[in-house]
Amino acid sequence: MPSLDKSLVAGLPMFAGFPASDLDEILREAQPIRYPKGTAVFQQDEEAQSFFILLHGHLRVIKVTSDGQQVVVRFVTPGEIFGIAMAMGCATYPATALAIVDSIALVWPAVVWPRLVAKHPSLAVNTLQTMGGRLQDAHTRVVEISTEQVEKRVAHALLRLARQAGRQVEQGVQIDFPISRQDIAEMTGTTLHTVSRILSSWEEQGLVTGGRQRITVRDPHKLFLLAES
């Protein structure tokens, strides 16, 4: 297989400061794989045989609890490393990653992870920083669900998504991937009915617009004030 172009990843935070020769060596172990919309990159509890960096598209990461409830854990955007179960000492994937649009990822065999991080310690450091950021986000969401009213939780969720994957459009900041009201309900620990009522009220107030699984934050400042009030 021909070597991958290192320009695909050279600008990613995961490989910040890496010499070109190191990138060539790391990419030699990877292959690009396309995941059509609606397909699973991996399934919860499946043996963790690979780890990934998303090059194009968006993924939804979901976890099914022991009593059958589905929770949206997070969304993966281009440039992110994911599926790093081995780095966390896990033999299986703790959640399912689904392509919500046609997506492309670089895929490495999990067995090369120990060798890569031993030879390139910065890879381990950068991965640890990424995991730390996700852990902090998870802590924030736990505190919100435990202490905040639903309206504030939904406002915080939309603001986070706008920061993570927002695209400036004429009407405001559009969350640049398909997201449903059910997704937001699962992210914030509430019901579809409640999220629909809140978003409909915000649409009337001019805070957001929605439709066809697209949400645009029309007034981020007012939404921020609502979240922090």
Tab-separated table of N, CA and C in Angstrom, residues 63-188:
chain	number	residue	atom	x	y	z
A	63	LYS	N	-23.822	5.221	24.314
A	63	LYS	CA	-23.641	4.118	25.266
A	63	LYS	C	-25.015	3.642	25.710
A	64	VAL	N	-25.198	2.336	25.713
A	64	VAL	CA	-26.445	1.746	26.192
A	64	VAL	C	-26.210	1.239	27.610
A	65	THR	N	-27.048	1.680	28.540
A	65	THR	CA	-26.887	1.302	29.937
A	65	THR	C	-27.414	-0.117	30.162
A	66	SER	N	-27.165	-0.644	31.351
A	66	SER	CA	-27.574	-2.021	31.667
A	66	SER	C	-29.085	-2.209	31.623
A	67	ASP	N	-29.844	-1.112	31.830
A	67	ASP	CA	-31.299	-1.226	31.758
A	67	ASP	C	-31.853	-0.821	30.395
A	68	GLY	N	-30.955	-0.685	29.398
A	68	GLY	CA	-31.404	-0.478	28.031
A	68	GLY	C	-31.573	0.963	27.593
A	69	GLN	N	-31.244	1.918	28.445
A	69	GLN	CA	-31.350	3.320	28.052
A	69	GLN	C	-30.138	3.723	27.206
A	70	GLN	N	-30.396	4.543	26.188
A	70	GLN	CA	-29.317	5.018	25.320
A	70	GLN	C	-28.929	6.435	25.701
A	71	VAL	N	-27.622	6.664	25.801
A	71	VAL	CA	-27.092	7.981	26.166
A	71	VAL	C	-26.117	8.435	25.088
A	72	VAL	N	-26.267	9.665	24.614
A	72	VAL	CA	-25.282	10.245	23.705
A	72	VAL	C	-24.122	10.759	24.552
A	73	VAL	N	-22.965	10.126	24.398
A	73	VAL	CA	-21.801	10.473	25.207
A	73	VAL	C	-21.142	11.740	24.673
A	74	ARG	N	-20.929	11.789	23.360
A	74	ARG	CA	-20.320	12.960	22.732
A	74	ARG	C	-20.383	12.799	21.221
A	75	PHE	N	-19.901	13.819	20.530
A	75	PHE	CA	-19.762	13.784	19.082
A	75	PHE	C	-18.284	13.914	18.740
A	76	VAL	N	-17.857	13.215	17.707
A	76	VAL	CA	-16.468	13.270	17.252
A	76	VAL	C	-16.409	14.134	16.002
A	77	THR	N	-15.492	15.094	15.989
A	77	THR	CA	-15.325	15.994	14.855
A	77	THR	C	-13.966	15.743	14.197
A	78	PRO	N	-13.781	16.208	12.960
A	78	PRO	CA	-12.516	15.950	12.250
A	78	PRO	C	-11.283	16.400	13.044
A	79	GLY	N	-10.259	15.552	13.007
A	79	GLY	CA	-9.015	15.834	13.716
A	79	GLY	C	-8.898	15.151	15.054
A	80	GLU	N	-9.992	14.564	15.563
A	80	GLU	CA	-9.973	13.941	16.883
A	80	GLU	C	-9.505	12.494	16.819
A	81	ILE	N	-8.747	12.100	17.827
A	81	ILE	CA	-8.423	10.692	18.026
A	81	ILE	C	-9.562	10.079	18.842
A	82	PHE	N	-9.910	8.837	18.540
A	82	PHE	CA	-10.996	8.180	19.269
A	82	PHE	C	-10.792	6.672	19.214
A	83	GLY	N	-11.600	5.951	19.994
A	83	GLY	CA	-11.456	4.503	20.046
A	83	GLY	C	-10.163	4.053	20.701
A	84	ILE	N	-9.632	4.874	21.611
A	84	ILE	CA	-8.329	4.580	22.225
A	84	ILE	C	-8.519	3.758	23.506
A	85	ALA	N	-9.262	2.659	23.370
A	85	ALA	CA	-9.527	1.811	24.533
A	85	ALA	C	-8.235	1.292	25.150
A	86	MET	N	-7.262	0.938	24.291
A	86	MET	CA	-6.011	0.378	24.811
A	86	MET	C	-5.286	1.387	25.699
A	87	ALA	N	-5.336	2.662	25.309
A	87	ALA	CA	-4.670	3.686	26.113
A	87	ALA	C	-5.308	3.822	27.486
A	88	MET	N	-6.574	3.396	27.609
A	88	MET	CA	-7.279	3.466	28.888
A	88	MET	C	-7.234	2.130	29.627
A	89	GLY	N	-6.491	1.161	29.078
A	89	GLY	CA	-6.393	-0.139	29.720
A	89	GLY	C	-7.621	-1.000	29.547
A	90	CYS	N	-8.408	-0.728	28.486
A	90	CYS	CA	-9.644	-1.483	28.249
A	90	CYS	C	-9.444	-2.451	27.083
A	91	ALA	N	-9.991	-3.638	27.210
A	91	ALA	CA	-9.896	-4.631	26.141
A	91	ALA	C	-11.026	-4.487	25.133
A	92	THR	N	-12.117	-3.787	25.536
A	92	THR	CA	-13.268	-3.605	24.652
A	92	THR	C	-13.618	-2.123	24.572
A	93	TYR	N	-14.390	-1.763	23.543
A	93	TYR	CA	-14.836	-0.372	23.402
A	93	TYR	C	-15.965	-0.098	24.395
A	94	PRO	N	-15.889	0.996	25.141
A	94	PRO	CA	-16.915	1.280	26.147
A	94	PRO	C	-18.211	1.836	25.570
A	95	ALA	N	-18.216	2.188	24.276
A	95	ALA	CA	-19.402	2.768	23.659
A	95	ALA	C	-19.377	2.457	22.163
A	96	THR	N	-20.426	2.850	21.469
A	96	THR	CA	-20.550	2.654	20.025
A	96	THR	C	-20.335	3.981	19.310
A	97	ALA	N	-19.581	3.958	18.216
A	97	ALA	CA	-19.362	5.157	17.399
A	97	ALA	C	-20.058	4.967	16.053
A	98	LEU	N	-20.992	5.859	15.743
A	98	LEU	CA	-21.772	5.781	14.510
A	98	LEU	C	-21.485	6.978	13.622
A	99	ALA	N	-21.337	6.744	12.329
A	99	ALA	CA	-21.159	7.838	11.370
A	99	ALA	C	-22.511	8.502	11.126
A	100	ILE	N	-22.615	9.802	11.411
A	100	ILE	CA	-23.883	10.496	11.181
A	100	ILE	C	-23.899	11.189	9.821
A	101	VAL	N	-22.742	11.244	9.182
A	101	VAL	CA	-22.623	11.617	7.765
A	101	VAL	C	-21.535	10.701	7.193
A	102	ASP	N	-21.377	10.670	5.877
A	102	ASP	CA	-20.276	9.905	5.298
A	102	ASP	C	-18.965	10.404	5.892
A	103	SER	N	-18.156	9.487	6.397
A	103	SER	CA	-16.963	9.865	7.160
A	103	SER	C	-15.761	9.030	6.735
A	104	ILE	N	-14.574	9.583	6.993
A	104	ILE	CA	-13.329	8.880	6.699
A	104	ILE	C	-12.433	8.976	7.928
A	105	ALA	N	-11.845	7.849	8.303
A	105	ALA	CA	-10.939	7.828	9.452
A	105	ALA	C	-9.651	7.109	9.090
A	106	LEU	N	-8.573	7.540	9.726
A	106	LEU	CA	-7.338	6.759	9.691
A	106	LEU	C	-7.428	5.713	10.793
A	107	VAL	N	-7.060	4.477	10.463
A	107	VAL	CA	-7.227	3.360	11.394
A	107	VAL	C	-5.879	2.672	11.615
A	108	TRP	N	-5.513	2.529	12.894
A	108	TRP	CA	-4.303	1.808	13.280
A	108	TRP	C	-4.688	0.530	14.031
A	109	PRO	N	-3.955	-0.562	13.866
A	109	PRO	CA	-4.177	-1.735	14.720
A	109	PRO	C	-3.821	-1.397	16.167
A	110	ALA	N	-4.656	-1.825	17.093
A	110	ALA	CA	-4.406	-1.516	18.500
A	110	ALA	C	-3.069	-2.074	18.980
A	111	VAL	N	-2.607	-3.159	18.375
A	111	VAL	CA	-1.378	-3.793	18.854
A	111	VAL	C	-0.147	-2.917	18.654
A	112	VAL	N	-0.231	-1.902	17.766
A	112	VAL	CA	0.944	-1.053	17.549
A	112	VAL	C	1.016	0.086	18.550
A	113	TRP	N	-0.039	0.292	19.336
A	113	TRP	CA	-0.073	1.433	20.257
A	113	TRP	C	1.098	1.429	21.243
A	114	PRO	N	1.377	0.338	21.954
A	114	PRO	CA	2.497	0.376	22.914
A	114	PRO	C	3.823	0.725	22.254
A	115	ARG	N	4.042	0.204	21.070
A	115	ARG	CA	5.311	0.479	20.382
A	115	ARG	C	5.385	1.935	19.941
A	116	LEU	N	4.282	2.470	19.431
A	116	LEU	CA	4.289	3.862	18.962
A	116	LEU	C	4.524	4.846	20.108
A	117	VAL	N	3.842	4.632	21.236
A	117	VAL	CA	4.004	5.595	22.335
A	117	VAL	C	5.359	5.428	23.019
A	118	ALA	N	5.943	4.214	22.964
A	118	ALA	CA	7.284	4.025	23.530
A	118	ALA	C	8.320	4.776	22.704
A	119	LYS	N	8.131	4.770	21.394
A	119	LYS	CA	9.092	5.431	20.512
A	119	LYS	C	8.800	6.917	20.363
A	120	HIS	N	7.528	7.313	20.517
A	120	HIS	CA	7.121	8.721	20.348
A	120	HIS	C	6.337	9.151	21.591
A	121	PRO	N	7.038	9.485	22.685
A	121	PRO	CA	6.345	9.825	23.934
A	121	PRO	C	5.350	10.979	23.792
A	122	SER	N	5.615	11.891	22.842
A	122	SER	CA	4.684	13.010	22.662
A	122	SER	C	3.299	12.537	22.271
A	123	LEU	N	3.236	11.390	21.606
A	123	LEU	CA	1.946	10.829	21.235
A	123	LEU	C	1.145	10.471	22.479
A	124	ALA	N	1.824	9.895	23.457
A	124	ALA	CA	1.158	9.556	24.717
A	124	ALA	C	0.743	10.817	25.474
A	125	VAL	N	1.610	11.826	25.492
A	125	VAL	CA	1.299	13.075	26.192
A	125	VAL	C	0.094	13.764	25.555
A	126	ASN	N	0.092	13.861	24.236
A	126	ASN	CA	-1.011	14.525	23.547
A	126	ASN	C	-2.323	13.759	23.732
A	127	THR	N	-2.233	12.437	23.729
A	127	THR	CA	-3.429	11.618	23.952
A	127	THR	C	-3.957	11.807	25.369
A	128	LEU	N	-3.044	11.875	26.335
A	128	LEU	CA	-3.444	12.093	27.726
A	128	LEU	C	-4.147	13.437	27.875
A	129	GLN	N	-3.639	14.468	27.194
A	129	GLN	CA	-4.291	15.775	27.250
A	129	GLN	C	-5.694	15.711	26.654
A	130	THR	N	-5.836	14.978	25.547
A	130	THR	CA	-7.147	14.816	24.932
A	130	THR	C	-8.109	14.109	25.880
A	131	MET	N	-7.648	13.032	26.491
A	131	MET	CA	-8.487	12.290	27.431
A	131	MET	C	-8.843	13.141	28.648
A	132	GLY	N	-7.899	13.970	29.081
A	132	GLY	CA	-8.178	14.853	30.210
A	132	GLY	C	-9.266	15.851	29.890
A	133	GLY	N	-9.233	16.392	28.672
A	133	GLY	CA	-10.275	17.325	28.261
A	133	GLY	C	-11.639	16.665	28.226
A	134	ARG	N	-11.686	15.437	27.742
A	134	ARG	CA	-12.968	14.721	27.678
A	134	ARG	C	-13.471	14.386	29.077
A	135	LEU	N	-12.549	14.035	29.975
A	135	LEU	CA	-12.946	13.740	31.348
A	135	LEU	C	-13.507	14.991	32.020
A	136	GLN	N	-12.880	16.135	31.781
A	136	GLN	CA	-13.369	17.381	32.347
A	136	GLN	C	-14.761	17.698	31.820
A	137	ASP	N	-14.971	17.469	30.525
A	137	ASP	CA	-16.289	17.698	29.931
A	137	ASP	C	-17.321	16.774	30.558
A	138	ALA	N	-16.930	15.507	30.771
A	138	ALA	CA	-17.855	14.557	31.390
A	138	ALA	C	-18.215	14.988	32.809
A	139	HIS	N	-17.224	15.478	33.574
A	139	HIS	CA	-17.495	15.955	34.930
A	139	HIS	C	-18.467	17.132	34.900
A	140	THR	N	-18.252	18.034	33.947
A	140	THR	CA	-19.131	19.199	33.829
A	140	THR	C	-20.563	18.764	33.567
A	141	ARG	N	-20.733	17.797	32.680
A	141	ARG	CA	-22.085	17.327	32.354
A	141	ARG	C	-22.733	16.633	33.542
A	142	VAL	N	-21.956	15.872	34.319
A	142	VAL	CA	-22.510	15.213	35.509
A	142	VAL	C	-23.005	16.259	36.501
A	143	VAL	N	-22.211	17.305	36.712
A	143	VAL	CA	-22.607	18.368	37.638
A	143	VAL	C	-23.871	19.065	37.122
A	144	GLU	N	-23.924	19.344	35.821
A	144	GLU	CA	-25.102	20.005	35.251
A	144	GLU	C	-26.351	19.164	35.454
A	145	ILE	N	-26.255	17.859	35.141
A	145	ILE	CA	-27.423	16.987	35.267
A	145	ILE	C	-27.859	16.863	36.728
A	146	SER	N	-26.888	16.929	37.639
A	146	SER	CA	-27.194	16.755	39.061
A	146	SER	C	-27.759	18.015	39.703
A	147	THR	N	-27.398	19.191	39.189
A	147	THR	CA	-27.704	20.430	39.915
A	147	THR	C	-28.509	21.458	39.134
A	148	GLU	N	-28.558	21.360	37.819
A	148	GLU	CA	-29.167	22.443	37.041
A	148	GLU	C	-30.551	22.069	36.517
A	149	GLN	N	-31.356	23.097	36.308
A	149	GLN	CA	-32.646	22.904	35.662
A	149	GLN	C	-32.424	22.511	34.202
A	150	VAL	N	-33.433	21.842	33.624
A	150	VAL	CA	-33.287	21.296	32.277
A	150	VAL	C	-32.958	22.381	31.257
A	151	GLU	N	-33.593	23.525	31.352
A	151	GLU	CA	-33.380	24.585	30.363
A	151	GLU	C	-31.910	25.008	30.329
A	152	LYS	N	-31.291	25.113	31.488
A	152	LYS	CA	-29.871	25.478	31.542
A	152	LYS	C	-29.008	24.369	30.939
A	153	ARG	N	-29.362	23.111	31.211
A	153	ARG	CA	-28.585	21.993	30.667
A	153	ARG	C	-28.633	21.993	29.141
A	154	VAL	N	-29.795	22.246	28.603
A	154	VAL	CA	-29.930	22.279	27.141
A	154	VAL	C	-29.139	23.453	26.564
A	155	ALA	N	-29.176	24.592	27.231
A	155	ALA	CA	-28.417	25.755	26.761
A	155	ALA	C	-26.921	25.455	26.768
A	156	HIS	N	-26.436	24.855	27.839
A	156	HIS	CA	-25.011	24.508	27.904
A	156	HIS	C	-24.642	23.514	26.809
A	157	ALA	N	-25.500	22.536	26.557
A	157	ALA	CA	-25.209	21.535	25.532
A	157	ALA	C	-25.098	22.185	24.156
A	158	LEU	N	-26.025	23.077	23.829
A	158	LEU	CA	-25.977	23.738	22.517
A	158	LEU	C	-24.747	24.629	22.388
A	159	LEU	N	-24.392	25.310	23.451
A	159	LEU	CA	-23.201	26.172	23.409
A	159	LEU	C	-21.934	25.345	23.224
A	160	ARG	N	-21.845	24.190	23.896
A	160	ARG	CA	-20.682	23.323	23.724
A	160	ARG	C	-20.588	22.829	22.286
A	161	LEU	N	-21.724	22.404	21.725
A	161	LEU	CA	-21.725	21.906	20.354
A	161	LEU	C	-21.367	23.017	19.373
A	162	ALA	N	-21.830	24.230	19.645
A	162	ALA	CA	-21.505	25.360	18.769
A	162	ALA	C	-20.014	25.674	18.817
A	163	ARG	N	-19.402	25.542	20.001
A	163	ARG	CA	-17.956	25.756	20.106
A	163	ARG	C	-17.193	24.637	19.411
A	164	GLN	N	-17.671	23.414	19.569
A	164	GLN	CA	-16.969	22.258	19.035
A	164	GLN	C	-17.076	22.190	17.517
A	165	ALA	N	-18.255	22.460	16.978
A	165	ALA	CA	-18.484	22.248	15.548
A	165	ALA	C	-19.388	23.328	14.976
A	166	GLY	N	-19.182	24.567	15.405
A	166	GLY	CA	-20.006	25.664	14.918
A	166	GLY	C	-19.465	26.260	13.630
A	167	ARG	N	-20.386	26.619	12.751
A	167	ARG	CA	-20.025	27.260	11.480
A	167	ARG	C	-20.829	28.542	11.358
A	168	GLN	N	-20.119	29.655	11.125
A	168	GLN	CA	-20.794	30.934	11.034
A	168	GLN	C	-21.631	30.991	9.763
A	169	VAL	N	-22.920	31.273	9.935
A	169	VAL	CA	-23.829	31.463	8.803
A	169	VAL	C	-24.541	32.791	9.003
A	170	GLU	N	-25.349	33.163	8.020
A	170	GLU	CA	-26.009	34.470	8.082
A	170	GLU	C	-26.900	34.610	9.312
A	171	GLN	N	-27.536	33.496	9.715
A	171	GLN	CA	-28.478	33.561	10.838
A	171	GLN	C	-27.806	33.447	12.205
A	172	GLY	N	-26.534	33.034	12.232
A	172	GLY	CA	-25.864	32.861	13.510
A	172	GLY	C	-24.775	31.805	13.420
A	173	VAL	N	-24.726	30.905	14.398
A	173	VAL	CA	-23.730	29.828	14.419
A	173	VAL	C	-24.469	28.496	14.274
A	174	GLN	N	-24.235	27.830	13.156
A	174	GLN	CA	-24.906	26.554	12.902
A	174	GLN	C	-24.042	25.394	13.385
A	175	ILE	N	-24.655	24.488	14.144
A	175	ILE	CA	-23.966	23.250	14.523
A	175	ILE	C	-23.833	22.425	13.256
A	176	ASP	N	-22.585	22.164	12.853
A	176	ASP	CA	-22.308	21.736	11.482
A	176	ASP	C	-22.378	20.218	11.296
A	177	PHE	N	-23.360	19.590	11.880
A	177	PHE	CA	-23.644	18.188	11.582
A	177	PHE	C	-25.087	17.908	11.999
A	178	PRO	N	-25.682	16.849	11.456
A	178	PRO	CA	-27.070	16.551	11.809
A	178	PRO	C	-27.206	16.200	13.285
A	179	ILE	N	-28.116	16.855	13.954
A	179	ILE	CA	-28.365	16.568	15.362
A	179	ILE	C	-29.859	16.682	15.606
A	180	SER	N	-30.421	15.697	16.256
A	180	SER	CA	-31.858	15.666	16.495
A	180	SER	C	-32.180	16.132	17.910
A	181	ARG	N	-33.449	16.419	18.132
A	181	ARG	CA	-33.882	16.776	19.474
A	181	ARG	C	-33.719	15.585	20.431
A	182	GLN	N	-33.857	14.375	19.891
A	182	GLN	CA	-33.635	13.191	20.715
A	182	GLN	C	-32.175	13.112	21.173
A	183	ASP	N	-31.234	13.468	20.268
A	183	ASP	CA	-29.821	13.509	20.648
A	183	ASP	C	-29.611	14.446	21.832
A	184	ILE	N	-30.212	15.622	21.756
A	184	ILE	CA	-30.042	16.608	22.818
A	184	ILE	C	-30.655	16.103	24.122
A	185	ALA	N	-31.807	15.428	24.006
A	185	ALA	CA	-32.435	14.863	25.201
A	185	ALA	C	-31.516	13.846	25.864
A	186	GLU	N	-30.883	12.987	25.051
A	186	GLU	CA	-29.999	11.962	25.610
A	186	GLU	C	-28.723	12.576	26.185
A	187	MET	N	-28.279	13.685	25.623
A	187	MET	CA	-27.082	14.353	26.143
A	187	MET	C	-27.339	15.027	27.485
A	188	THR	N	-28.573	15.452	27.712
A	188	THR	CA	-28.871	16.295	28.877
A	188	THR	C	-29.715	15.593	29.928
